[in-house]
Coordinates of C-alpha atoms in Angstrom, one line a residue:
X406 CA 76.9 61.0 103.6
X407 CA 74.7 63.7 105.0
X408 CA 76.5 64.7 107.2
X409 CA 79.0 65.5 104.1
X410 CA 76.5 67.1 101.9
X411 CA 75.1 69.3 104.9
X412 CA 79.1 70.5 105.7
X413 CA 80.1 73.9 104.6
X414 CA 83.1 74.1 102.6
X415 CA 85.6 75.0 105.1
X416 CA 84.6 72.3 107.3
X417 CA 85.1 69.3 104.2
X418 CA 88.3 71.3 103.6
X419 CA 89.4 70.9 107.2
X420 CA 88.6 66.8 106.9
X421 CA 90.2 66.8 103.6
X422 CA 93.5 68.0 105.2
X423 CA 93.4 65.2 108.0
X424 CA 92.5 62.9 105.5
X425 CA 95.7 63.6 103.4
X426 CA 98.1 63.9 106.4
X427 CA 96.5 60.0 106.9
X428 CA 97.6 58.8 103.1
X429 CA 101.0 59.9 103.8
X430 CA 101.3 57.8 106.3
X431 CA 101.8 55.2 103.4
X432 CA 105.4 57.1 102.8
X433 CA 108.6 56.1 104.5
X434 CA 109.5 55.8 107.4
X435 CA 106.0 54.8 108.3
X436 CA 104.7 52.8 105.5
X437 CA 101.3 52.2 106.6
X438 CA 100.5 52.0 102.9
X439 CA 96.3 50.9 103.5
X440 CA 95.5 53.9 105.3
X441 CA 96.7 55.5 101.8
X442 CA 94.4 53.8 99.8
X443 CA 91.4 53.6 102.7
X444 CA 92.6 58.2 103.0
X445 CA 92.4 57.8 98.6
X446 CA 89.0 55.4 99.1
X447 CA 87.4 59.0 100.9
X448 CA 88.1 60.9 98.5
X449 CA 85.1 60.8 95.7
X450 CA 83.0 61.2 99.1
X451 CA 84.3 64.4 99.5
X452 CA 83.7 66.1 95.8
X453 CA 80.1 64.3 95.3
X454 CA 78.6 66.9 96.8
X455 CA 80.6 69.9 95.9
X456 CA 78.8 72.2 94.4
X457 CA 80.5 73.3 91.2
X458 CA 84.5 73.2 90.0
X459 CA 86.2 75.7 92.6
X460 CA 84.6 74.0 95.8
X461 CA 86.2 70.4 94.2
X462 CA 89.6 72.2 93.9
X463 CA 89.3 73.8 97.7
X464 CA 88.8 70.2 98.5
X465 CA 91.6 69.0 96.2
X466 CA 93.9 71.4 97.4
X467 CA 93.2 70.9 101.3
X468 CA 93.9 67.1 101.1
X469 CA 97.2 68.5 99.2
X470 CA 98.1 70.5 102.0
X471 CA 97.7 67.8 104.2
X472 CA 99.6 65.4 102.4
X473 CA 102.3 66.8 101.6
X474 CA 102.5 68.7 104.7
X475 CA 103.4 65.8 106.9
X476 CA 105.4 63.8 103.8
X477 CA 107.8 66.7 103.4
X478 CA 108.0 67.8 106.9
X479 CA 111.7 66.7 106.5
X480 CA 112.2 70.6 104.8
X481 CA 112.6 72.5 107.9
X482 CA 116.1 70.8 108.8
X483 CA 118.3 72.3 106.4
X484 CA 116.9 75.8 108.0
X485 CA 117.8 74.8 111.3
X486 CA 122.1 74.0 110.3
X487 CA 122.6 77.3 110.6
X488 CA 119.5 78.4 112.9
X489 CA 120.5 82.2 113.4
X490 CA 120.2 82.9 109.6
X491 CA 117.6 80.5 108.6
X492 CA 115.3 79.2 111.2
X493 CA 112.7 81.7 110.9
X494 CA 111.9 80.4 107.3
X495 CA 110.9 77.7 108.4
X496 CA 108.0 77.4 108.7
X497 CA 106.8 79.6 105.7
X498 CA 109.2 77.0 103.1
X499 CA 107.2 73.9 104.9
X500 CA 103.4 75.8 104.4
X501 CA 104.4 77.4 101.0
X502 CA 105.7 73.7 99.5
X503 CA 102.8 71.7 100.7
X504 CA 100.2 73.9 99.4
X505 CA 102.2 75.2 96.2
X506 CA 102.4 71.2 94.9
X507 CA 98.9 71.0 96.3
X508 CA 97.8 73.2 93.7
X509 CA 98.3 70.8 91.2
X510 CA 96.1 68.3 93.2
X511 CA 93.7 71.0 93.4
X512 CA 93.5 71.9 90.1
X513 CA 92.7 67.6 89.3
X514 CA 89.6 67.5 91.1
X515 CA 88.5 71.0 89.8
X516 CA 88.6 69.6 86.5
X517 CA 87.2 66.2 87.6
X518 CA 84.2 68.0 88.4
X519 CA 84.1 70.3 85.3
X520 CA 84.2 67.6 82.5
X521 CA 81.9 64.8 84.7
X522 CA 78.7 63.9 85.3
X523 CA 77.6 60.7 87.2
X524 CA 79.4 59.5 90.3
X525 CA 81.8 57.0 88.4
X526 CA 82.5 59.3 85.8
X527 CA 83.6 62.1 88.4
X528 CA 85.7 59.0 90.2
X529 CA 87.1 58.0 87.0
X530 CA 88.3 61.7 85.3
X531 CA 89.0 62.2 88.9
X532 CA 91.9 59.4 88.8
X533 CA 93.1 60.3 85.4
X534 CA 93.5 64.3 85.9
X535 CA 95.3 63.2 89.4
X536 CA 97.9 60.9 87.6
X537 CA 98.7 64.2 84.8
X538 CA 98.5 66.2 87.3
X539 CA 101.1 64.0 89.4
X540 CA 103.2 63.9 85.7
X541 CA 102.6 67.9 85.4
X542 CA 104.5 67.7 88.8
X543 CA 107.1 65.4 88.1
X544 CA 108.6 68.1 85.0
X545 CA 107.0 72.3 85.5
X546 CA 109.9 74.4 87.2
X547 CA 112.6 71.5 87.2
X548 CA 110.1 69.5 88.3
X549 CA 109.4 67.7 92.2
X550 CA 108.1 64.4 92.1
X551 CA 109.0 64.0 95.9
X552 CA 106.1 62.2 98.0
X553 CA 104.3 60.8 94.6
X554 CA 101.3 58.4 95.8
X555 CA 103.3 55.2 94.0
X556 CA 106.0 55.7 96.8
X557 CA 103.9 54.1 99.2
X558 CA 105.0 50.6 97.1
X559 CA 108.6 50.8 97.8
X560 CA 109.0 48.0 100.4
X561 CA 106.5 46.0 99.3
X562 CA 106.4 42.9 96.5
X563 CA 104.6 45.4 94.4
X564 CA 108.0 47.6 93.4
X565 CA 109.2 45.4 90.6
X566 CA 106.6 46.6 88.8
X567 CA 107.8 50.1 87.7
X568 CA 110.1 48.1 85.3
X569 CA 107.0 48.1 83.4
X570 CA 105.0 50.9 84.3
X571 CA 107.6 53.8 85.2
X572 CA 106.8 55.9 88.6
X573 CA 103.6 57.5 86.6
X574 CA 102.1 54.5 85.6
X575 CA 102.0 53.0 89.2
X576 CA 100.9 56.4 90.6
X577 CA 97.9 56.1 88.1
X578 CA 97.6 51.8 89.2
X579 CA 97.4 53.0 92.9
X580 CA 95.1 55.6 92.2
X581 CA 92.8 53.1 90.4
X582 CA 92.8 51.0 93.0
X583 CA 92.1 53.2 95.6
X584 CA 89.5 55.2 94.4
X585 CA 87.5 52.4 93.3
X586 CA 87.3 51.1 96.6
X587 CA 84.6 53.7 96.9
X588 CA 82.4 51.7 94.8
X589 CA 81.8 49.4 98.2
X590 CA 79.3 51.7 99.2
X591 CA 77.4 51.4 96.1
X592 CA 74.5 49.1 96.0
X593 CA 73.6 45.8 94.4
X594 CA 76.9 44.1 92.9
X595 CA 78.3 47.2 91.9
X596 CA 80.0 47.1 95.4
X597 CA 82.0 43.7 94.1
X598 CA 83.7 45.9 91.4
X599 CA 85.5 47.7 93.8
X600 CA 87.7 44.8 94.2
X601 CA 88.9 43.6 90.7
X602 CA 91.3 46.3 90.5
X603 CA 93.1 45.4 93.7
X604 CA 93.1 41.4 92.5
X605 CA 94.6 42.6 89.0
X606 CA 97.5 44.2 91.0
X607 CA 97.7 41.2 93.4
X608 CA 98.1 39.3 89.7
X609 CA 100.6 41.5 88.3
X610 CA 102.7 41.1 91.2
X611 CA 102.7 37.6 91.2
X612 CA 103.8 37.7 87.3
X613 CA 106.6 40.0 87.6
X614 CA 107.8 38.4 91.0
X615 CA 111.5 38.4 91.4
X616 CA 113.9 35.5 92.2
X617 CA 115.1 35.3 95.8
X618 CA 118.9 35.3 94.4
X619 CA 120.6 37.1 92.2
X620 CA 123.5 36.6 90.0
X621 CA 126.3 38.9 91.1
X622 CA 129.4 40.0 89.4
X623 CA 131.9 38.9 91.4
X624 CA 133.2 42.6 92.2
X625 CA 132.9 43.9 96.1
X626 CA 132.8 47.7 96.1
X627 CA 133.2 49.0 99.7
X628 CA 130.9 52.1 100.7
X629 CA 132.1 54.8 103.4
X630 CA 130.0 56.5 105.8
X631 CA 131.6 59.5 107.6
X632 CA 128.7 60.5 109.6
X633 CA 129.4 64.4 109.3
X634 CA 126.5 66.5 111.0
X635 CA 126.1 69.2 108.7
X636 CA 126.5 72.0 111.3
X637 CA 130.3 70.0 111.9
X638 CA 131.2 69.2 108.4
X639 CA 133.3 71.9 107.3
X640 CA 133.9 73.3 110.7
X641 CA 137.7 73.7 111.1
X642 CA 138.0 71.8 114.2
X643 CA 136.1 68.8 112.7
X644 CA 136.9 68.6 109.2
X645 CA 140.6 66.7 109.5
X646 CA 138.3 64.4 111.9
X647 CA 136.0 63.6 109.4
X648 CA 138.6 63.2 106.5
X649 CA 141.0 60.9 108.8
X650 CA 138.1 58.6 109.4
X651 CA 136.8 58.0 105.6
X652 CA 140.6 57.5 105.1
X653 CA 140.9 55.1 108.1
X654 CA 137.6 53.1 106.6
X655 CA 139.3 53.4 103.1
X656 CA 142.7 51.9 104.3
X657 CA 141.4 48.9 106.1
X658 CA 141.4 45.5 104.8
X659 CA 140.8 42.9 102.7
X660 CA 140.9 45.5 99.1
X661 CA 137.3 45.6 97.5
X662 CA 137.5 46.2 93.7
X663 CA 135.8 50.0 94.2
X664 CA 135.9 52.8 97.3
X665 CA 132.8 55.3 97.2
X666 CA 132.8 58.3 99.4
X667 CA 129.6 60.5 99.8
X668 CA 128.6 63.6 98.1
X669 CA 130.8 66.3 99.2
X670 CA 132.9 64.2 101.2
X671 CA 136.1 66.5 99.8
X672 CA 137.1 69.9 99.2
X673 CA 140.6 71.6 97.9
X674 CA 141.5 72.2 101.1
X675 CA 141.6 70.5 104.3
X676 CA 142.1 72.3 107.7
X677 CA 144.9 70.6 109.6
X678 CA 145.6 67.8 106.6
X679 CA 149.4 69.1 104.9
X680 CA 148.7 66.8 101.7
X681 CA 144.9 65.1 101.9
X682 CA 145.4 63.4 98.4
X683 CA 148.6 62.4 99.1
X684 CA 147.1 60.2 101.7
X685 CA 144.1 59.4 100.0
X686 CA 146.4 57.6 97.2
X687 CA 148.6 56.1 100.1
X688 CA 145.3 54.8 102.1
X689 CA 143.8 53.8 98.8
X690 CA 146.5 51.6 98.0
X691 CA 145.8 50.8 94.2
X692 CA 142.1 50.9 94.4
X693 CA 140.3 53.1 92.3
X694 CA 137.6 55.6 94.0
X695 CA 134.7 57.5 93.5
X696 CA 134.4 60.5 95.5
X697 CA 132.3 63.5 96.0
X698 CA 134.0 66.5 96.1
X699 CA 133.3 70.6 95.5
X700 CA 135.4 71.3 92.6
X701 CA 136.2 74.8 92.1
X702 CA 137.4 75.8 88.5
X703 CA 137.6 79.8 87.2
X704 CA 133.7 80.0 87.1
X705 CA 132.8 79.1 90.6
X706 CA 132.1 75.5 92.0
X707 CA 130.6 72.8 90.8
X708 CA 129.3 69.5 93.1
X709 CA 131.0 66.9 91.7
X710 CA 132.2 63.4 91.6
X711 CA 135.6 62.2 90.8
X712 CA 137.0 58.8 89.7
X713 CA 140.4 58.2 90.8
X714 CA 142.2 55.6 88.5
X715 CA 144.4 52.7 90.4
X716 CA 147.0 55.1 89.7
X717 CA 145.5 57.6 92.2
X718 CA 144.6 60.1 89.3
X719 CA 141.5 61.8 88.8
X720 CA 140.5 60.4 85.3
X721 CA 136.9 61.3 85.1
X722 CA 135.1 63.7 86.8
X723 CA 131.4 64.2 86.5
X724 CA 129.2 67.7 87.2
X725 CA 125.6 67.7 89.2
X726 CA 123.3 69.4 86.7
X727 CA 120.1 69.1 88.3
X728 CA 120.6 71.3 91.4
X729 CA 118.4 72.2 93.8
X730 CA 116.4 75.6 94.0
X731 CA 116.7 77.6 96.9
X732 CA 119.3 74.9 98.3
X733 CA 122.2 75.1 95.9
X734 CA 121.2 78.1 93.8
X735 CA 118.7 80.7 93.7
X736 CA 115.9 81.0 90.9
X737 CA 116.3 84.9 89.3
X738 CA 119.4 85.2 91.4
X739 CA 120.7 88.2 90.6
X740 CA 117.6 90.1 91.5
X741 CA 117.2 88.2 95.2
X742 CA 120.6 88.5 96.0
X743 CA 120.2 92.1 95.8
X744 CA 117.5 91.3 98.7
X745 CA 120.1 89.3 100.3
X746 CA 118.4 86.1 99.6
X747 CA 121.2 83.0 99.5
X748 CA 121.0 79.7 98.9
X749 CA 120.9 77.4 101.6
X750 CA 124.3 74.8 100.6
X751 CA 125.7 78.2 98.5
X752 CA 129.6 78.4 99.2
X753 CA 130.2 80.8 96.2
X754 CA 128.3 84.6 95.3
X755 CA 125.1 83.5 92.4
X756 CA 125.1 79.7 93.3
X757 CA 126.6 76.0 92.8
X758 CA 127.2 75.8 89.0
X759 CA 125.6 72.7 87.0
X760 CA 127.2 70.5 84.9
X761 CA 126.1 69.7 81.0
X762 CA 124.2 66.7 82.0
X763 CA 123.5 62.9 82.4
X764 CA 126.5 61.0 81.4
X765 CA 128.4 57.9 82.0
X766 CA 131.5 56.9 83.9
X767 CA 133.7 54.2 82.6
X768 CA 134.7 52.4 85.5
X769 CA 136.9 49.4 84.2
X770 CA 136.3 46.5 85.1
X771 CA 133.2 47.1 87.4
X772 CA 131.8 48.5 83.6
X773 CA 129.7 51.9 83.6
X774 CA 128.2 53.8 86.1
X775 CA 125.4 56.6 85.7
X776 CA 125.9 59.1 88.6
X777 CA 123.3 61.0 90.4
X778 CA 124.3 63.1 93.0
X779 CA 121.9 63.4 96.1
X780 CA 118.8 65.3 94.3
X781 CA 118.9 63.9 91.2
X782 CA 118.0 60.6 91.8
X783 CA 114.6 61.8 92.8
X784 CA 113.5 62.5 89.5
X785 CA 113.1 59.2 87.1
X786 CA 113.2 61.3 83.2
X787 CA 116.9 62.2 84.0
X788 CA 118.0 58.5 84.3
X789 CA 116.7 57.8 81.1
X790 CA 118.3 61.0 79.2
X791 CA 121.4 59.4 79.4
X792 CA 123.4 57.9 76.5
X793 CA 123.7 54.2 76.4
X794 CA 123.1 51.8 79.0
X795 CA 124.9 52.0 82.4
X796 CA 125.7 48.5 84.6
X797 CA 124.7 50.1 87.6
X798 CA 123.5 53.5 89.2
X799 CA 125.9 55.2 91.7
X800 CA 124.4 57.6 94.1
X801 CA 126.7 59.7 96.3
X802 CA 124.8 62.1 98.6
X803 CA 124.8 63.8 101.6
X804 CA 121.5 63.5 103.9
X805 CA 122.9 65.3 106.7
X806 CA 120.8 68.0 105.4
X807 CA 117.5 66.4 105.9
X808 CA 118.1 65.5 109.7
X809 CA 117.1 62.3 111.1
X810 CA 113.5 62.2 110.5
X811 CA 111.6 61.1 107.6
X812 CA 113.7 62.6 104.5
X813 CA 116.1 59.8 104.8
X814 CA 114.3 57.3 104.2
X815 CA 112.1 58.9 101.6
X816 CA 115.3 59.7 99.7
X817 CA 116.2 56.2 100.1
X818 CA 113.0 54.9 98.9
X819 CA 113.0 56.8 95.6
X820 CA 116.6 55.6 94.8
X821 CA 115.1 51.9 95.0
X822 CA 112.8 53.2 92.7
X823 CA 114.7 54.0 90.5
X824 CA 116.8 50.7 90.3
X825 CA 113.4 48.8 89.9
X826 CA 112.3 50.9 87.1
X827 CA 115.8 50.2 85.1
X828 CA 116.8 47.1 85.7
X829 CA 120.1 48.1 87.3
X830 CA 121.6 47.8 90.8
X831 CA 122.5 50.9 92.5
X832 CA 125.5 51.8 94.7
X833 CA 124.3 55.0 97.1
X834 CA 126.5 56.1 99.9
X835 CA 125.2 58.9 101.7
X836 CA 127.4 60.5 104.1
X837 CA 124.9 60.1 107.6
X838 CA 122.8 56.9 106.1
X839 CA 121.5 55.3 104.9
X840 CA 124.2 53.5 102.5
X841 CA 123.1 50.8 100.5
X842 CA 123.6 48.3 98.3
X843 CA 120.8 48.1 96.1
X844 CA 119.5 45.1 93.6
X845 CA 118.1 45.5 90.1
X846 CA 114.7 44.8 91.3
X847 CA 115.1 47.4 94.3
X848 CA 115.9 45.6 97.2
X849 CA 118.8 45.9 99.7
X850 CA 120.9 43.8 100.1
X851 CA 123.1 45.1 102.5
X852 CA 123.3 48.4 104.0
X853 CA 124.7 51.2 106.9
X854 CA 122.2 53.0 109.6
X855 CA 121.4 56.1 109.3
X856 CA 123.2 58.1 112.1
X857 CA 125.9 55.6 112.4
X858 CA 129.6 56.0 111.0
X859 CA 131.5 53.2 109.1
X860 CA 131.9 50.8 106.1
X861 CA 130.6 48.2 105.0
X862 CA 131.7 45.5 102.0
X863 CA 129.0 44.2 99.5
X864 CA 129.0 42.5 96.0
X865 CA 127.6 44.6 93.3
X866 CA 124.7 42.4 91.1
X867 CA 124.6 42.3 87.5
X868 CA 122.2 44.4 85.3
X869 CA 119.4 42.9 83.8
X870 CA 117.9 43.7 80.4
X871 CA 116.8 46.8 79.8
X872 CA 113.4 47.5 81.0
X873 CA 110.3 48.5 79.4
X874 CA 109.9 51.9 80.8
X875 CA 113.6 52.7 80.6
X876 CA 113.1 52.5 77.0
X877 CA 110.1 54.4 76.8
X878 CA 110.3 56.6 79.8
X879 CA 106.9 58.5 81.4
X880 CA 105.2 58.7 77.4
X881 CA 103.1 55.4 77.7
X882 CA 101.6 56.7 81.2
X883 CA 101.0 59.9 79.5
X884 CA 99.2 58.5 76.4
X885 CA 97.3 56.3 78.6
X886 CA 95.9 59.2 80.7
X887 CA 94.9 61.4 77.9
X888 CA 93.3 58.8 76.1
X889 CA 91.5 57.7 79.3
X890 CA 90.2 61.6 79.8
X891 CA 89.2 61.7 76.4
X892 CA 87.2 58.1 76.4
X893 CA 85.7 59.0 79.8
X894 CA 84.8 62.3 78.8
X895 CA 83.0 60.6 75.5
X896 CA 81.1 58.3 77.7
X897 CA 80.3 61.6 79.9
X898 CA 78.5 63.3 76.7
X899 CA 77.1 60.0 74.9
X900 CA 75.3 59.3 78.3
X901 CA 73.9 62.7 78.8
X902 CA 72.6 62.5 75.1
X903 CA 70.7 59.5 75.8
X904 CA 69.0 61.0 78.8
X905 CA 68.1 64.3 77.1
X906 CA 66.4 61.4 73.8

């Protein structure tokens, strides 16, 4: 502790950066989750002796940059699909995202500081300005909840819990326990309270633990994996490649009750294919579909997913309205396309268009589905701004665009999230991997590699009730945090008061 108070800024920053590329080796793939909470445990050591507000948010934001430098390193594959126009960016879109979301991290333990007094105070306004910052996050500028600390749960008995506590609420649970874990180096028996918060989870686990089967519905819905590297997929010479094989996987037998195809999987034209949806009814052979296709109408394209009826007629479509920025349009377009600025996945001058929003897909039989197309599923407020109650969540998305590295699987992980946090199996077919079948509690059940091309035939679970947080969203975990800043901060004054009597 010393050594810390003796440091010059720079040099905690620099440790506070290697501390924060350790916690997100609690994300997927990895999913060392303790050296997140022993990288969170480090942290009050690293503000105690800061020396006013800014020098706690330098700190703040440096483990930021850390962090989220290593969890979203993913972000430099898209730039590399088409290397000669977009490689040099790099770099610059990996720094500028991990220490633009740092600044919200950085402005937490600025404030932390500002409003506290005592060590436990700090620690405790320091956990509850995190968690709104991590909410702040989740909804400013479309919002990116990517890489939140509650992530680090996903495939562990712990993830059941969101059906209570929502994304937020387990971000401010992990936090809690984390942080108080600094408490060991306190003296006398203060040092045991570091460890009730960690038993209370272990408790809460046990409560909410789910049962090792399932009841199913008795449907079978088949998912198709192309495998399409994005620098092939709508190259000419591959694309009647790519097409013959998701009809090959569609035509083969025994029938499943639903086909999915990935995002994108189908355009209004295919090179070297006379008739494709001519012989995607033929292959189909009476069973309906749900397929992602780029759906051009007279105002530009839109990234959508059609239902095709037994009859081999497109019956409902539905539009992606939460697109990406930068990858399928460009913020204040018209005034960086002058600059010559594009978006990354743009086929069309000013950008994909979005659709009106969340909405349901009656499916027959198999009942409703909610569709979220890649991107969306990573953000938990838009599953709960739908309409009535869905039987299951049907992600179609193409992960070609994050490589083979970590994206992938942190894409994955936040689609079990979201399952867990409603109550509701989720279909997600993703065109390179990772396809699952996923249960209302968030585990798989059965599922394709990434990198690997194929099908695969699994039985879709029934929905359970409707879950707490999907029918109060992220406004308990809000209410909690405030109210916790403004007790704390109470506590802050009333004990300063005392001391000055």
């Amino acid at each position: 502790m010393r050594i810390l108070k003796s440091s010059p800024l720079l040099l905690r920053m620099a440790l506070a950066a290697m501390l924060g590329l350790v916690a997100a080796l609690g994300l997927a793939p990895y999913e060392v989750w303790p050296l997140t909470l022993v990288s969170l445990a480090a942290v009050p050591f690293l503000i105690r002796y800061s020396r006013g507000s800014w020098r706690a948010a330098w700190i703040g934001w440096a483990y930021g940059t850390g962090y989220f430098a290593l969890a979203l390193s993913w972000i430099v594959e898209p730039f590399f699909v088409d290397a000669a126009r977009d490689a040099w960016l790099a770099p610059f879109a990996l720094m500028s995202m991990a220490g633009g979301l740092s600044l919200f991290w950085g402005l937490a333990f600025g404030l932390a500081r500002v409003f506290s007094g005592s060590g436990a105070t700090r620690t405790g306004l320091l956990i509850l300005f995190w968690t709104l910052a991590e909410i702040a996050r989740g909804y400013i500028l479309t919002g990116f909840p990517w890489a939140a600390p509650a992530q680090i749960w996903t495939s562990t008995p712990v993830l059941p819990l969101l059906a209570w506590t929502g994304p937020q609420g387990l971000t401010l649970i992990t936090l809690f326990v984390a942080l108080s874990l600094s408490l060991i180096a306190a003296p006398g028996p203060r040092r045991f309270l570091a460890l009730l918060p960690g038993l209370a989870l272990l408790v809460a686990t046990l409560m909410v633990a789910p049962p090792q089967e399932i009841e199913m519905t008795g449907k079978t819905v088949r998912l198709v994996q192309p495998n399409a590297p994005q620098d092939q997929k709508w190259d000419p010479d591959f694309m009647p490649v790519f097409f013959n094989r998701q009809i090959e996987y569609t035509a083969a037998g025994p029938r499943p009750d639903l086909i999915v195809w990935p995002e994108a999987s189908l355009s209004s034209y295919v090179y070297g294919v006379e008739d494709p949806l001519a012989e995607l009814e033929q292959a189909a052979a009476g069973v309906p579909l749900a397929i992602g296709l780029l759906r051009p109408d007279e105002e530009g394209f839109y990234n959508s997913l059609a239902y095709f009826d037994q009859a081999g007629d497109i019956s409902q479509v539905y539009d992606k309205h939460h697109l990406v920025p930068f990858g399928e349009y460009i913020p204040f377009g018209g005034l960086l396309d002058g600059l010559g600025i594009q978006a990354i996945a743009d086929i069309s001058a000013g950008g994909m268009k979005s659709g009106p929003g969340p909405e349901l897909l009656d499916l027959g039989g198999l009942g409703k589905a909610l569709p979220l197309i890649c991107y969306e599923a990573v953000f938990p407020q838009d599953v709960n701004r739908a309409e009535g109650r869905a039987s299951f969540l049907l992600q179609v998305t193409n992960d070609a665009w994050f490589g083979s590295g970590s994206g992938p699987y942190q894409h994955l992980a936040q689609a079990r999230m979201r399952a867990a946090e409603q109550s509701l199996p989720m279909i997600r077919v993703a065109n390179t991997g990772v396809s699952a079948m996923i249960d209302p509690y968030g585990r798989i059940i059965g599922s394709l590699p990434l990198g690997t091309a194929g099908y695969i035939d699994l039985p879709l679970p029934n929905p359970l009730e409707p879950s707490f947080y999907s029918r109060t969203g992220d406004l308990v975990a809000l209410f909690v945090t405030l109210l916790g800043i403004v007790g704390v901060s109470m506590r802050s004054v009333f004990i300063k008061a005392l001391k000055k009597d």
